[in-house]
mmCIF file of C-alpha atoms in Angstrom:
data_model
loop_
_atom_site.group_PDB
_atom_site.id
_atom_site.type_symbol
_atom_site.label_atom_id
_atom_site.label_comp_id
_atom_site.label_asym_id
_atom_site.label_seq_id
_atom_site.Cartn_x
_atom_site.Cartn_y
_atom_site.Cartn_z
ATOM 1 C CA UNK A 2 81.590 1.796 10.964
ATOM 2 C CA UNK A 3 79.840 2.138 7.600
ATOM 3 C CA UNK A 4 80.267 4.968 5.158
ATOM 4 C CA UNK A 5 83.495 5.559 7.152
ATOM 5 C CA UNK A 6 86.008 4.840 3.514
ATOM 6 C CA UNK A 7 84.803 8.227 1.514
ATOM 7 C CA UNK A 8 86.840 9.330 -1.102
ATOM 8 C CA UNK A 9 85.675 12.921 -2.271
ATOM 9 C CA UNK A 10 87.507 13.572 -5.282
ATOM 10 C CA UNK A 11 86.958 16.099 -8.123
ATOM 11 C CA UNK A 12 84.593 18.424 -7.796
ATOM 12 C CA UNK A 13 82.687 20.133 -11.153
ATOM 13 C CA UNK A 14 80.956 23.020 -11.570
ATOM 14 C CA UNK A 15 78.567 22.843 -14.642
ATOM 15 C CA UNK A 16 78.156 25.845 -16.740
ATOM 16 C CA UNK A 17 75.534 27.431 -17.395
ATOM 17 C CA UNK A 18 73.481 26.097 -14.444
ATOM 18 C CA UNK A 19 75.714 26.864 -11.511
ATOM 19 C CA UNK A 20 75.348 23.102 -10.323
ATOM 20 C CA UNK A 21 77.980 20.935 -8.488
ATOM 21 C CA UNK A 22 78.916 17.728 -9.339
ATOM 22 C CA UNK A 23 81.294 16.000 -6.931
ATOM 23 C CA UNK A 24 82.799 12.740 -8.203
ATOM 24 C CA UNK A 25 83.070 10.298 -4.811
ATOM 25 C CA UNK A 26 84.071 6.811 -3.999
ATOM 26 C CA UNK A 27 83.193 4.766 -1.067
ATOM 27 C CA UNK A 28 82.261 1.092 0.032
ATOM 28 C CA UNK A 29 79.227 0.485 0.515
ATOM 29 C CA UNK A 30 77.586 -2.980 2.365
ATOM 30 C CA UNK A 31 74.113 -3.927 0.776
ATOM 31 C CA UNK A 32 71.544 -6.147 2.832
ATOM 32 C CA UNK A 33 68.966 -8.471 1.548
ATOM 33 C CA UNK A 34 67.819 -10.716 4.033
ATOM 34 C CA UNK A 35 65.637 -13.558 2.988
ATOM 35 C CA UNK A 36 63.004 -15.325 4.623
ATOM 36 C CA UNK A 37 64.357 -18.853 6.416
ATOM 37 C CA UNK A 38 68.237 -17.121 6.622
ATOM 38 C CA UNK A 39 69.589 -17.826 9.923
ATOM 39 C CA UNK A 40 71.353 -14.669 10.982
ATOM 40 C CA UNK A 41 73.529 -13.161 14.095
ATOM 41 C CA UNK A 42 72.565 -10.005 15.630
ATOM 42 C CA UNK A 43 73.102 -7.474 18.934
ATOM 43 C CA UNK A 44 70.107 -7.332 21.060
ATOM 44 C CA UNK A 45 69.354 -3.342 21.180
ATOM 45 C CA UNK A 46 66.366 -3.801 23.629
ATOM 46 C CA UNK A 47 63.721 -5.696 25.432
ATOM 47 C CA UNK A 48 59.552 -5.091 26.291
ATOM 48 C CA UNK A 49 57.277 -6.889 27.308
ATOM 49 C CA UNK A 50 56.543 -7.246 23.423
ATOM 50 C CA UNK A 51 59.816 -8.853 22.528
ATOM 51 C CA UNK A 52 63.231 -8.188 21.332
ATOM 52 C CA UNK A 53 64.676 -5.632 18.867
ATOM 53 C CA UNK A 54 67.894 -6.948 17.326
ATOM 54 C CA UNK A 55 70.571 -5.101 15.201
ATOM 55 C CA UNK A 56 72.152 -7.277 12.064
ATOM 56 C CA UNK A 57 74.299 -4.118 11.188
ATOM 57 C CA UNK A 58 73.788 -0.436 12.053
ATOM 58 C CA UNK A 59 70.548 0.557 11.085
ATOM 59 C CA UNK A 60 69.508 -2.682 9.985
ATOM 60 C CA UNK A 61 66.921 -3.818 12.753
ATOM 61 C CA UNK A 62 64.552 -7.020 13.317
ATOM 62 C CA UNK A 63 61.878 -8.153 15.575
ATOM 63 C CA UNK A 64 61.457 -11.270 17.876
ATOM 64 C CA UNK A 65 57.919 -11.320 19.396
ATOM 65 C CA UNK A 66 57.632 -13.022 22.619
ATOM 66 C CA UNK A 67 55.925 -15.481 21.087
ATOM 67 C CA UNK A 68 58.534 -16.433 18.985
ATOM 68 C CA UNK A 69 61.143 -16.631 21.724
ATOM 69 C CA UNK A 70 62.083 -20.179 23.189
ATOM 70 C CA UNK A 71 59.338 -21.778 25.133
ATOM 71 C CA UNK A 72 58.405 -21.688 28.258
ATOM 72 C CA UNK A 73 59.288 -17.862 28.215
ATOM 73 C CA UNK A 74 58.869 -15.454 30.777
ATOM 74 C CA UNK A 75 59.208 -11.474 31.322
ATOM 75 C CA UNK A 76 61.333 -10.608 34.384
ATOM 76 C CA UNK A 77 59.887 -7.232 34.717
ATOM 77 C CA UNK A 78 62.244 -6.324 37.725
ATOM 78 C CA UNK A 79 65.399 -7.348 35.524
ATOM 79 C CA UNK A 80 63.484 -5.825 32.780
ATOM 80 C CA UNK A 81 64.669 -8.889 30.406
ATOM 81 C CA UNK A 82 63.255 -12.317 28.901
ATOM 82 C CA UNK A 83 64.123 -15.640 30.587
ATOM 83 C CA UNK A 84 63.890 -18.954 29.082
ATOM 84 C CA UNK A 85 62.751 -21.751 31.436
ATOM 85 C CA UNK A 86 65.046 -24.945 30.078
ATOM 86 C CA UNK A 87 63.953 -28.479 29.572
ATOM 87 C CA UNK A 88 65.720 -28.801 32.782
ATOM 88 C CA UNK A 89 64.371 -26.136 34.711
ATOM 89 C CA UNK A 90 67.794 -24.075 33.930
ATOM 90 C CA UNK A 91 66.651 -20.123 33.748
ATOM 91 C CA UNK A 92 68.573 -18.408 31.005
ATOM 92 C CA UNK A 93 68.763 -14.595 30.139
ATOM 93 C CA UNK A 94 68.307 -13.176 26.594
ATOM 94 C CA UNK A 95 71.171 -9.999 27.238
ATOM 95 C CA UNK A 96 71.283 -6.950 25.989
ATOM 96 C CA UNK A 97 74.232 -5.987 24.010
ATOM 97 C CA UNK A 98 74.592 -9.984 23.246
ATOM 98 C CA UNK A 99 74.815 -11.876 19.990
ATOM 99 C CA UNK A 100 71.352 -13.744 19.298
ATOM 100 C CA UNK A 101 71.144 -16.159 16.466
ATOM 101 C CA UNK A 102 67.796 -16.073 14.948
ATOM 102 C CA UNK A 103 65.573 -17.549 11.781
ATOM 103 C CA UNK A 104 63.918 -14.545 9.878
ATOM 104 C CA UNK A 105 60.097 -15.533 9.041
ATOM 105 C CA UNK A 106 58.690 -12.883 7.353
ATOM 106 C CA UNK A 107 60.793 -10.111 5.382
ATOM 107 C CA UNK A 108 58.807 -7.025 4.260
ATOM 108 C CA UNK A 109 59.502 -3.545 3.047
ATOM 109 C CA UNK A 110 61.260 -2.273 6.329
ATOM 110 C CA UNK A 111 59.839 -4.771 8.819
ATOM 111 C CA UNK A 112 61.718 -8.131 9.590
ATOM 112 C CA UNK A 113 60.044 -10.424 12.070
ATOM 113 C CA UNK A 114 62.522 -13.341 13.098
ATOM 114 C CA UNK A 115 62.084 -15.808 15.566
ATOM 115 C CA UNK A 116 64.622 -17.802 18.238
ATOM 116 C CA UNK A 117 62.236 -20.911 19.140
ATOM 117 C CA UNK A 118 64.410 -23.671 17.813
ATOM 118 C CA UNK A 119 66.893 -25.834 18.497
ATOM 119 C CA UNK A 120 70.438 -24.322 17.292
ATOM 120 C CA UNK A 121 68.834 -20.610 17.994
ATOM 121 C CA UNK A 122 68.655 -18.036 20.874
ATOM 122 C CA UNK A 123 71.878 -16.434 22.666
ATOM 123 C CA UNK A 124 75.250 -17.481 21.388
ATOM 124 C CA UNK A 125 76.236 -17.373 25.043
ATOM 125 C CA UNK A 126 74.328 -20.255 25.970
ATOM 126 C CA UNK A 127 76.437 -22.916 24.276
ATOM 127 C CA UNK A 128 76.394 -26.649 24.539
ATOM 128 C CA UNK A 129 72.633 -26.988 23.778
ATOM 129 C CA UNK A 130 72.846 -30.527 25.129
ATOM 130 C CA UNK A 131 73.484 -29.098 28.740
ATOM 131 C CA UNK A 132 69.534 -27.641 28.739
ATOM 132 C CA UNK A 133 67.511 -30.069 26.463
#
């Protein structure tokens, strides 16, 4: 979990203002992801819209359908995306599964990414050769 190694240690009080200062140490992870960086993530849900993944907690990007591999299609009754293989193979993008995705465009707090390439989608699929 992160934030979870917190080391509170002396704590100050200033005089003459009545303030607090508490000296702390912890880790701290910091995330810059970069436009064209390949990255691993937990898919946290699916729409009709696409897929929201999670890099690390709190850290979030987006997957339109669009940019899912192709032919895609909805399974509204399953409520999850299927990819339709070279070879007619149907393969489900899960929920709670590692995705490996390229991120396209990276601003302020929005991250789109996409999955349609060779190399990409669900880490569960494996041997790519078996579907091309």
């Amino acid at each position: 979990m992160l934030g979870s190694n917190v080391n509170i240690k002396d704590q100050v009080i200033i005089q003459g203002e009545g303030s607090i200062q508490v000296h702390t140490a912890f880790d701290c992870i910091m995330v810059k992801p970069h436009e064209g960086q390949v990255v691993r993530g937990t898919i946290i849900e699916q729409t009709p819209d696409g897929l929201t993944v999670e890099i690390l907690s709190g850290v979030t990007f987006y997957v339109q359908s669009k940019n899912l591999m192709q032919p895609q299609l909805w399974d509204g009754s399953e409520k999850k995306w299927l990819w339709r293989t070279k070879k007619n193979a149907g393969l489900y993008y899960e929920t709670g599964k590692v995705v490996k995705s390229r991120l396209l465009n990276v601003k302020d707090d929005f991250i789109d990414a996409t999955c349609d390439e060779e190399g990409l989608g669900m880490v569960d699929w494996g041997n790519w050769n078996t579907y091309w």
